């Protein structure tokens, strides 16, 4: 079927001051491009390129769709002087095609876990999937945060580092150490919708440490920072308000079994697998690497960078949120933070699977029962730790290793 006798469909999502435009014929994606819809010259260039590639298209119909989308953005300017660089510029077509194929894969999250395994992480599929969705959640109004706990040499930092490799540099802030005022003094806007990947949590858990993480808690809770601080100016010392916009997703690791409560209840408490079986998987993976059994790591990373750059900044709605709320046990006050974490995990899954989810008339992504099942699978253990009734893997292993005595 040619473009001359069939209708091209357009799908839009916002990307900064531009729109990324997906051109489809039926279910097949023909091209992905970017366009400043409010610029006459940019629209003309976009249509010229499209007409050359797909002779016979109904140019007037396509332009009407572009103008309709531009009008819906409520953007008052007509021309944009600032040049916005498309993050996919220079990405080879085969990399983009493979990224689209992953996004279209019904077993998308399983594919992610397999690819992370391919670049060096043995086992830990649930933990890998959870950390990956925490990073995806950076694009949500209320991103997720996670603390990965495990004993020394359990591989927690390595797992986070490997998963973070799949995120392009413009989405990440690596911070192996953070001083109390560090977040305030970063360049304005450099934290918004970023995944902050911190290092090992300090082993000191006292009042001074609690004060040091106050800014982090404020950013996680409200999505922005605001503080009055004395600043030296030409007129002397003046008190100015320092603001930093978020929101951020956040991940850190720790060997601590007890974490400052105000920090812990804002984060998903995740745990490495410290079983004998997992140790055997790690040893076997190391042996395979020594034998040269590996995949093209750089290609995997490039494909996932392209995938991340295709994610839309769209609202994600959970139409069954009220039903979930009515079913939630509310006998513990911690549930007030646990419920938004569940919703955030559902939204992160829907955002990742956006090409496989329905949309509302205003472009919002609709989460469905598949996202709930993913979220439930990944969040049940963290909830067991934060809401009671859960044991860490190391504690459970210790308990199972105790000798069994018959009651006298």
PDB file of N, CA and C in Angstrom, residues 146-149 156-157 160 198-202 251-255:
ATOM      1  N   UNK A 146      14.768   4.864  45.707  1.00  0.00           N
ATOM      2  CA  UNK A 146      15.055   3.546  46.252  1.00  0.00           C
ATOM      3  C   UNK A 146      16.390   3.500  46.956  1.00  0.00           C
ATOM      4  N   UNK A 147      16.435   2.745  48.041  1.00  0.00           N
ATOM      5  CA  UNK A 147      17.677   2.465  48.755  1.00  0.00           C
ATOM      6  C   UNK A 147      17.934   0.968  48.639  1.00  0.00           C
ATOM      7  N   UNK A 148      19.071   0.607  48.040  1.00  0.00           N
ATOM      8  CA  UNK A 148      19.405  -0.795  47.852  1.00  0.00           C
ATOM      9  C   UNK A 148      20.314  -1.229  48.980  1.00  0.00           C
ATOM     10  N   UNK A 149      19.827  -2.180  49.767  1.00  0.00           N
ATOM     11  CA  UNK A 149      20.587  -2.660  50.916  1.00  0.00           C
ATOM     12  C   UNK A 149      21.209  -4.013  50.609  1.00  0.00           C
ATOM     13  N   UNK A 156      25.639  -4.678  45.137  1.00  0.00           N
ATOM     14  CA  UNK A 156      24.569  -3.670  45.015  1.00  0.00           C
ATOM     15  C   UNK A 156      25.010  -2.470  44.198  1.00  0.00           C
ATOM     16  N   UNK A 157      26.212  -1.946  44.443  1.00  0.00           N
ATOM     17  CA  UNK A 157      26.675  -0.775  43.694  1.00  0.00           C
ATOM     18  C   UNK A 157      26.903  -1.116  42.225  1.00  0.00           C
ATOM     19  N   UNK A 160      23.517  -1.171  40.333  1.00  0.00           N
ATOM     20  CA  UNK A 160      23.042   0.185  40.038  1.00  0.00           C
ATOM     21  C   UNK A 160      23.862   0.797  38.912  1.00  0.00           C
ATOM     22  N   UNK A 198      23.244   8.121  43.619  1.00  0.00           N
ATOM     23  CA  UNK A 198      24.202   8.419  44.679  1.00  0.00           C
ATOM     24  C   UNK A 198      25.064   7.191  44.959  1.00  0.00           C
ATOM     25  N   UNK A 199      26.076   7.395  45.766  1.00  0.00           N
ATOM     26  CA  UNK A 199      26.966   6.294  46.105  1.00  0.00           C
ATOM     27  C   UNK A 199      26.515   5.587  47.369  1.00  0.00           C
ATOM     28  N   UNK A 200      27.493   5.086  48.115  1.00  0.00           N
ATOM     29  CA  UNK A 200      27.219   4.361  49.357  1.00  0.00           C
ATOM     30  C   UNK A 200      26.800   5.332  50.449  1.00  0.00           C
ATOM     31  N   UNK A 201      25.740   5.005  51.130  1.00  0.00           N
ATOM     32  CA  UNK A 201      25.246   5.834  52.225  1.00  0.00           C
ATOM     33  C   UNK A 201      26.226   5.789  53.388  1.00  0.00           C
ATOM     34  N   UNK A 202      26.413   6.943  54.037  1.00  0.00           N
ATOM     35  CA  UNK A 202      27.297   7.013  55.192  1.00  0.00           C
ATOM     36  C   UNK A 202      26.829   6.056  56.278  1.00  0.00           C
ATOM     37  N   UNK A 251      18.442   7.090  43.820  1.00  0.00           N
ATOM     38  CA  UNK A 251      18.887   5.751  44.213  1.00  0.00           C
ATOM     39  C   UNK A 251      20.203   5.867  44.970  1.00  0.00           C
ATOM     40  N   UNK A 252      20.310   5.116  46.051  1.00  0.00           N
ATOM     41  CA  UNK A 252      21.589   4.990  46.749  1.00  0.00           C
ATOM     42  C   UNK A 252      21.706   3.573  47.307  1.00  0.00           C
ATOM     43  N   UNK A 253      22.897   3.219  47.744  1.00  0.00           N
ATOM     44  CA  UNK A 253      23.138   1.893  48.297  1.00  0.00           C
ATOM     45  C   UNK A 253      23.608   2.022  49.737  1.00  0.00           C
ATOM     46  N   UNK A 254      23.486   0.930  50.490  1.00  0.00           N
ATOM     47  CA  UNK A 254      23.938   0.951  51.878  1.00  0.00           C
ATOM     48  C   UNK A 254      24.139  -0.467  52.389  1.00  0.00           C
ATOM     49  N   UNK A 255      25.041  -0.600  53.350  1.00  0.00           N
ATOM     50  CA  UNK A 255      25.191  -1.863  54.076  1.00  0.00           C
ATOM     51  C   UNK A 255      24.432  -1.829  55.390  1.00  0.00           C
TER      52      UNK A 255
END
